[in-house]
PDB file of N, CA and C in Angstrom:
ATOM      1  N   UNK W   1      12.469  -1.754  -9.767  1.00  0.00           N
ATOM      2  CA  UNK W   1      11.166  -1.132  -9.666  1.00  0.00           C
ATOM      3  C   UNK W   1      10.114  -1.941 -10.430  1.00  0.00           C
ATOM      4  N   UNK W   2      10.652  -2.428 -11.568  1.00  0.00           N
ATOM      5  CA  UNK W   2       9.783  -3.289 -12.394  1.00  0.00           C
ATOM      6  C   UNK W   2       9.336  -4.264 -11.649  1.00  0.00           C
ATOM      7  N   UNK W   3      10.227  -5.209 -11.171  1.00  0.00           N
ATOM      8  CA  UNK W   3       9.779  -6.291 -10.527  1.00  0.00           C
ATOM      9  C   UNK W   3       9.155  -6.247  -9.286  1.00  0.00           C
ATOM     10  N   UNK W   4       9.125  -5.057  -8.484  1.00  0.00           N
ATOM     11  CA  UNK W   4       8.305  -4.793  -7.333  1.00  0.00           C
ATOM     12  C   UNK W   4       6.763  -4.479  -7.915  1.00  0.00           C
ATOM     13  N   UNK W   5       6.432  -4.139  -8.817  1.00  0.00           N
ATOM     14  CA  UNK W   5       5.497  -3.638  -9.417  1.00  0.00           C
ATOM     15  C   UNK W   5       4.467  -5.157  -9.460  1.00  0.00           C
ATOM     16  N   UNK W   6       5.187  -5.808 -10.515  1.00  0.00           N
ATOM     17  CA  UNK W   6       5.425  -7.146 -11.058  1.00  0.00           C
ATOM     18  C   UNK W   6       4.746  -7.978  -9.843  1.00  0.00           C
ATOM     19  N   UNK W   7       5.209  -7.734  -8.919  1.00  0.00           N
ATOM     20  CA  UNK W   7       4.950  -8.861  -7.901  1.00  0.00           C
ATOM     21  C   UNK W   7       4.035  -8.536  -6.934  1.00  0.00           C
ATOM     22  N   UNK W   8       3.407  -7.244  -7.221  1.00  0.00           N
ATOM     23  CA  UNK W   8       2.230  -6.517  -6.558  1.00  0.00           C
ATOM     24  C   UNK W   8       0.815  -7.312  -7.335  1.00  0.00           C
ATOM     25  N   UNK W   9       0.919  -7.526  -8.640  1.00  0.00           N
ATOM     26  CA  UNK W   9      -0.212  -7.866  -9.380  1.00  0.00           C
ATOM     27  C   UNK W   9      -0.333  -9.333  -9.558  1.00  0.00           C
ATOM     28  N   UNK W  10       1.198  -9.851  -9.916  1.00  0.00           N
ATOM     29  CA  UNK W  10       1.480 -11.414 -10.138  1.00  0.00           C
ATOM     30  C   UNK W  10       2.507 -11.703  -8.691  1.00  0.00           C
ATOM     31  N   UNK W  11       1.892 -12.643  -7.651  1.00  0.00           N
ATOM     32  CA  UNK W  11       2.480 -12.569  -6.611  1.00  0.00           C
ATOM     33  C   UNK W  11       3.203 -14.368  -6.761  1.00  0.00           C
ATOM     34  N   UNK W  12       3.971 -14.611  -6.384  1.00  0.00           N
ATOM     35  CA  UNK W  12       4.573 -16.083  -6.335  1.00  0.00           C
ATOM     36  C   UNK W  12       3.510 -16.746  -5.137  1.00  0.00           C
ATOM     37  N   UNK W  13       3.407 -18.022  -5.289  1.00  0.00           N
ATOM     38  CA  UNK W  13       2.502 -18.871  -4.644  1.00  0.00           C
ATOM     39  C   UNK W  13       2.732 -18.689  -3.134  1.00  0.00           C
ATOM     40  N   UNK W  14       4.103 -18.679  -2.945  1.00  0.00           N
ATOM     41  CA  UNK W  14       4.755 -18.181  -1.465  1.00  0.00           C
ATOM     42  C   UNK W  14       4.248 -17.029  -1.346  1.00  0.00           C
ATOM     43  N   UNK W  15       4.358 -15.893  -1.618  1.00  0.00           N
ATOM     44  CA  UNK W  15       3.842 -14.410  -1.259  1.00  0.00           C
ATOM     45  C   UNK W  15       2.353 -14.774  -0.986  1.00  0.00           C
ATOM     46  N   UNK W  16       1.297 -15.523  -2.017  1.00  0.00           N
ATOM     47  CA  UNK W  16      -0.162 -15.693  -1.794  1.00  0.00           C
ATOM     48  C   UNK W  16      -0.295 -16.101  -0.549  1.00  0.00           C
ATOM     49  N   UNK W  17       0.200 -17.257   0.054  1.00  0.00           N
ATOM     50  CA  UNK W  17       0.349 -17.689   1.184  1.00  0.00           C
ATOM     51  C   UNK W  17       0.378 -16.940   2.537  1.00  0.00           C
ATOM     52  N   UNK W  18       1.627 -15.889   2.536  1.00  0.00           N
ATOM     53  CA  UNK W  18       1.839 -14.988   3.319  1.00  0.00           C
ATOM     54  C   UNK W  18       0.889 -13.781   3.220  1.00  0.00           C
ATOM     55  N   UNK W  19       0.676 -13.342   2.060  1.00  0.00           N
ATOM     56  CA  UNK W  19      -0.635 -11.871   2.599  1.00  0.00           C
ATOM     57  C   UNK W  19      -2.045 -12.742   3.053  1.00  0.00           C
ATOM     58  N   UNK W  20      -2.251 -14.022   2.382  1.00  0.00           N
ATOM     59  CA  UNK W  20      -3.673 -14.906   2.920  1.00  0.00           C
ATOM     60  C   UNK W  20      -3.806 -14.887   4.315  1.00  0.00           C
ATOM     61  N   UNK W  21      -2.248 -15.245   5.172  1.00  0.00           N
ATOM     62  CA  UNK W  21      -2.435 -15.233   6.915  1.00  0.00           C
ATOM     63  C   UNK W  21      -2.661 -14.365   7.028  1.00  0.00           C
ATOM     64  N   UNK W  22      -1.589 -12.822   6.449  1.00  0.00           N
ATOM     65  CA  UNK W  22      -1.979 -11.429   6.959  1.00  0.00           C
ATOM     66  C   UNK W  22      -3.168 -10.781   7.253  1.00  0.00           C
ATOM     67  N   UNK W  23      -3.995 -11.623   6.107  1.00  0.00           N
ATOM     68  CA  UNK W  23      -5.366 -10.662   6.025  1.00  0.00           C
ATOM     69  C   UNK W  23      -6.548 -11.468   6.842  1.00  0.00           C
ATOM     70  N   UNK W  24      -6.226 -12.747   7.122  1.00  0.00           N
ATOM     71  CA  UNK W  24      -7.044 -13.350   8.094  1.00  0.00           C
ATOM     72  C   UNK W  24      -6.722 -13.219   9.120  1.00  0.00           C
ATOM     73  N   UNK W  25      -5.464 -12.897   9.782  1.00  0.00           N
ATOM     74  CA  UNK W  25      -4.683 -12.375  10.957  1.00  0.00           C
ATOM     75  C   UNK W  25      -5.760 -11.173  11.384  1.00  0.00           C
ATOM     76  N   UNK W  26      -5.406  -9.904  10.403  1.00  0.00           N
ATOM     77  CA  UNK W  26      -5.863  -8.507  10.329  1.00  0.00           C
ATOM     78  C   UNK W  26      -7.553  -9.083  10.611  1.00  0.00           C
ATOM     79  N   UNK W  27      -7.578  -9.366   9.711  1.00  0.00           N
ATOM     80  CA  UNK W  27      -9.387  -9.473  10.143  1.00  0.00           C
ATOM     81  C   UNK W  27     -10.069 -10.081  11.174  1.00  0.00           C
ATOM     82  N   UNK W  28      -9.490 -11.165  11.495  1.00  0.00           N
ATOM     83  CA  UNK W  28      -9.878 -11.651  12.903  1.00  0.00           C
ATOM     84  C   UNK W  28      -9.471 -10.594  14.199  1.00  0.00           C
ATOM     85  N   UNK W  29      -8.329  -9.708  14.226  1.00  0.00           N
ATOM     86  CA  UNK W  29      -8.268  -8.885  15.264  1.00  0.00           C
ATOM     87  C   UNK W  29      -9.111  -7.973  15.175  1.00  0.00           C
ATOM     88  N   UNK W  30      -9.667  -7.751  14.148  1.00  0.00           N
ATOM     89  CA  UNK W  30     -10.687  -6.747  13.675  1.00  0.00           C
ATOM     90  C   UNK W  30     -11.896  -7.023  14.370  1.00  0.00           C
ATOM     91  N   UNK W  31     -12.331  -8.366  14.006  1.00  0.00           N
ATOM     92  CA  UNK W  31     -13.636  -8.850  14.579  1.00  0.00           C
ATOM     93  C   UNK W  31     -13.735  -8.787  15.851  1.00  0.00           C
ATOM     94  N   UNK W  32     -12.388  -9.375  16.739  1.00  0.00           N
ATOM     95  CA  UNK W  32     -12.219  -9.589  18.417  1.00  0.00           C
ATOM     96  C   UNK W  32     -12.261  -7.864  18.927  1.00  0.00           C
ATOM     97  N   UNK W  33     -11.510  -7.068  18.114  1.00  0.00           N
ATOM     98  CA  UNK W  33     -11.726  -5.548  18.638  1.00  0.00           C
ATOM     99  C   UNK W  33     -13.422  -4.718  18.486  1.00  0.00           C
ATOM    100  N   UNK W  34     -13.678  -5.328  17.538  1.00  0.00           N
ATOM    101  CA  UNK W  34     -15.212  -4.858  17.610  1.00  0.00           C
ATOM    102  C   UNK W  34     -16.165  -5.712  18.346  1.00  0.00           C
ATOM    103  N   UNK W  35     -16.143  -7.039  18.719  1.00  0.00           N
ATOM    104  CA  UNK W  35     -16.877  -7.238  19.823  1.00  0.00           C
ATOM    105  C   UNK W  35     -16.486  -7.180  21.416  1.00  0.00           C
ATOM    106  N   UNK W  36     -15.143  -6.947  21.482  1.00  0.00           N
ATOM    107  CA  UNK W  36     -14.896  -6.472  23.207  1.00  0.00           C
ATOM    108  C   UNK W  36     -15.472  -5.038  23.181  1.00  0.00           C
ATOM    109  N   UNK W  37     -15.283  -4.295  22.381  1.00  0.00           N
ATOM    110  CA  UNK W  37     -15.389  -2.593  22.649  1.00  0.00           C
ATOM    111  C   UNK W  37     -16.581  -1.853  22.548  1.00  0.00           C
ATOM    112  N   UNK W  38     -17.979  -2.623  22.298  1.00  0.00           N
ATOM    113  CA  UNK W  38     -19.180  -2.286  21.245  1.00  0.00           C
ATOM    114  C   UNK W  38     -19.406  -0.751  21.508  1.00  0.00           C
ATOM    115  N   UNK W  39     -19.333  -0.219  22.551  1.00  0.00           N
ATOM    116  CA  UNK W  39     -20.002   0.607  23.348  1.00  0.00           C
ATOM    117  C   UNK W  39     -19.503   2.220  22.706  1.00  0.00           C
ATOM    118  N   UNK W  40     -17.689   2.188  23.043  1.00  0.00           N
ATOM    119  CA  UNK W  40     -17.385   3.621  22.664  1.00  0.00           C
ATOM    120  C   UNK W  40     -16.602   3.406  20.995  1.00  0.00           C
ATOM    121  N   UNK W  41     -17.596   3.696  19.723  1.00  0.00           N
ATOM    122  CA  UNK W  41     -17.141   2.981  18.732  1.00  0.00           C
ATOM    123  C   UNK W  41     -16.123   3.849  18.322  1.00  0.00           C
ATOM    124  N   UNK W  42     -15.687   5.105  18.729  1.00  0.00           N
ATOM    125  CA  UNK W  42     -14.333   5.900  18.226  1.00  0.00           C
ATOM    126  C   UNK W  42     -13.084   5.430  18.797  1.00  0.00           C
ATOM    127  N   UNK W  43     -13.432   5.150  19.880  1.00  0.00           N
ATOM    128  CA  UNK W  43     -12.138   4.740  20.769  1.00  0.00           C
ATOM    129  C   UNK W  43     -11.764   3.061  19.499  1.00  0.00           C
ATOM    130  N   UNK W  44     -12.729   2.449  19.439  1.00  0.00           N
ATOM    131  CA  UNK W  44     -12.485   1.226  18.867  1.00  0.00           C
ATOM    132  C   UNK W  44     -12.264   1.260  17.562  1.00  0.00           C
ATOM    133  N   UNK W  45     -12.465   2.288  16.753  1.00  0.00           N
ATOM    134  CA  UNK W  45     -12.004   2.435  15.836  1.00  0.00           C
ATOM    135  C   UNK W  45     -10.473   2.711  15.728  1.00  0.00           C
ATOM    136  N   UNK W  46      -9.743   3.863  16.389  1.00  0.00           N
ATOM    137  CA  UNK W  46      -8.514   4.186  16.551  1.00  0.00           C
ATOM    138  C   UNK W  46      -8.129   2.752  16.999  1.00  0.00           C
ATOM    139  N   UNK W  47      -8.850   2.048  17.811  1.00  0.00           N
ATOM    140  CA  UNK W  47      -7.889   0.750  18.144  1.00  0.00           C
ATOM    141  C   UNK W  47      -7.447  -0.338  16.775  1.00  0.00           C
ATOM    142  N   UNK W  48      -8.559   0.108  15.903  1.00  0.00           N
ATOM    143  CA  UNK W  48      -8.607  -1.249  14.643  1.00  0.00           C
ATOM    144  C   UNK W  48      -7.742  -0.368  13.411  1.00  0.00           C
ATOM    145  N   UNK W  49      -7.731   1.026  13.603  1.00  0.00           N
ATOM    146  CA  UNK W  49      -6.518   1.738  12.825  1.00  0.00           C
ATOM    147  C   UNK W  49      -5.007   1.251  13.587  1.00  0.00           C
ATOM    148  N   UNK W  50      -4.732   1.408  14.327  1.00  0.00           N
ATOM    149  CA  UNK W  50      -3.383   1.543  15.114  1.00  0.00           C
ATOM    150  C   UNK W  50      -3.251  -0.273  15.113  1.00  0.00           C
ATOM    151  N   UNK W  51      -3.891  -0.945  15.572  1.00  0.00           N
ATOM    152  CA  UNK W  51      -3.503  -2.287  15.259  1.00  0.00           C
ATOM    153  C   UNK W  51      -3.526  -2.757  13.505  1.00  0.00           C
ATOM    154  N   UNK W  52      -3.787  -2.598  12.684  1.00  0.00           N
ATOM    155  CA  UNK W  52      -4.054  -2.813  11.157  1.00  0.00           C
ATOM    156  C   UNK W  52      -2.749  -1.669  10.536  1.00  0.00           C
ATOM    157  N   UNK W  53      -2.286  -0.915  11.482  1.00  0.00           N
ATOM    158  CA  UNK W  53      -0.902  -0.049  11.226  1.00  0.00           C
ATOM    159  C   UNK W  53       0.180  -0.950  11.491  1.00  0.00           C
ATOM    160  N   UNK W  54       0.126  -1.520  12.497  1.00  0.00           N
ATOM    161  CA  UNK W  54       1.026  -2.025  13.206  1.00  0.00           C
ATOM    162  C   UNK W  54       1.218  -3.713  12.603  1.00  0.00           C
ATOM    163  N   UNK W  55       0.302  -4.168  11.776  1.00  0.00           N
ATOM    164  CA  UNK W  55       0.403  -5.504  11.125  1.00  0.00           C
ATOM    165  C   UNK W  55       0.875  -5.205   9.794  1.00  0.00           C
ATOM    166  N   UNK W  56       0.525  -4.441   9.535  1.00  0.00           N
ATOM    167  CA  UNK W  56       1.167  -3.803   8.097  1.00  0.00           C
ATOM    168  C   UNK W  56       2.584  -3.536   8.124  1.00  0.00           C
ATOM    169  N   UNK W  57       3.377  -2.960   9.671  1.00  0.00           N
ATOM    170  CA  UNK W  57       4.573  -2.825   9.460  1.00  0.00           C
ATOM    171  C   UNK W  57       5.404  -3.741   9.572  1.00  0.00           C
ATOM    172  N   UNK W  58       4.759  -4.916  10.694  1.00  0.00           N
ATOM    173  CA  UNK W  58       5.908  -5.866  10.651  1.00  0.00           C
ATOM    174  C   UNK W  58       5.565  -7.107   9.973  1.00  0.00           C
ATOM    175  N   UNK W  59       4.663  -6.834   8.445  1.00  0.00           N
ATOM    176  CA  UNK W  59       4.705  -7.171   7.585  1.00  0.00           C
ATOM    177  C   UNK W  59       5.641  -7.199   6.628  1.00  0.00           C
ATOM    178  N   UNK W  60       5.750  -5.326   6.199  1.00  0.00           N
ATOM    179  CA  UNK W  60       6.542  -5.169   5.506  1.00  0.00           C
ATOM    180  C   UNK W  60       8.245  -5.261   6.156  1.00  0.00           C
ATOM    181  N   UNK W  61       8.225  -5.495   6.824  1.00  0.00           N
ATOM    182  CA  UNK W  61       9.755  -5.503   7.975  1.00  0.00           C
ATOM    183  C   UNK W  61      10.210  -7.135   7.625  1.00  0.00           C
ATOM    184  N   UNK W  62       8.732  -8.278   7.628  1.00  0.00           N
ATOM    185  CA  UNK W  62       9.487  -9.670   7.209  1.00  0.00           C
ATOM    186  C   UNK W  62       9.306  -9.583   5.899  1.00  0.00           C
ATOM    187  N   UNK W  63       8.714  -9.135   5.231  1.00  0.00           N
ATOM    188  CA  UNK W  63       9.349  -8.851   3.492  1.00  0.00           C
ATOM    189  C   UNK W  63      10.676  -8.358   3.151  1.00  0.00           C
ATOM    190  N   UNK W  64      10.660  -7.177   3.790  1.00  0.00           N
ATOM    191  CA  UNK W  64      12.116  -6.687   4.073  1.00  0.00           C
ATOM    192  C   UNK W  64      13.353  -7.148   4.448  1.00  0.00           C
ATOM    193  N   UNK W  65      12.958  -8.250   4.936  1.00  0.00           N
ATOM    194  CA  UNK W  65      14.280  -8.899   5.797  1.00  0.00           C
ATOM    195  C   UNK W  65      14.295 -10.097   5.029  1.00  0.00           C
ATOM    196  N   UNK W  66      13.207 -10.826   4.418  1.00  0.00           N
ATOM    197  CA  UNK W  66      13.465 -12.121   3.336  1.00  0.00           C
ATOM    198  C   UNK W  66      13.674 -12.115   2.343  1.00  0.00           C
TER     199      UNK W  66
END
């Protein structure tokens, strides 16, 4: 538990690496979902929740598995 903690605040140069793609990953789908959809912004919102759900899990799934 310690060291999960540990590695939330102090991350190894490898981990920096990997959440850096994640979050430029996440954010660029972010950007491409808000300019295809401009029009109905709820619908596009649930789309930028449910995709930003779904990067988060098989995030934690290749953490999980390495």
């Amino acid at each position: 538990m310690i060291r999960i903690i540990k590695d939330i605040f102090h991350p190894s140069p490898r981990d920096t690496l990997k959440r850096a793609k994640f979050v430029i990953y996440t954010l660029s789908s972010w950007i491409i979902l808000f300019t295809i959809m401009p029009k109905n912004q709820y619908l596009n919102l649930i789309f930028i929740i449910a995709n930003t759900y779904i990067h988060i899990n098989i995030g934690a799934k290749r953490i999980r598995d390495s």
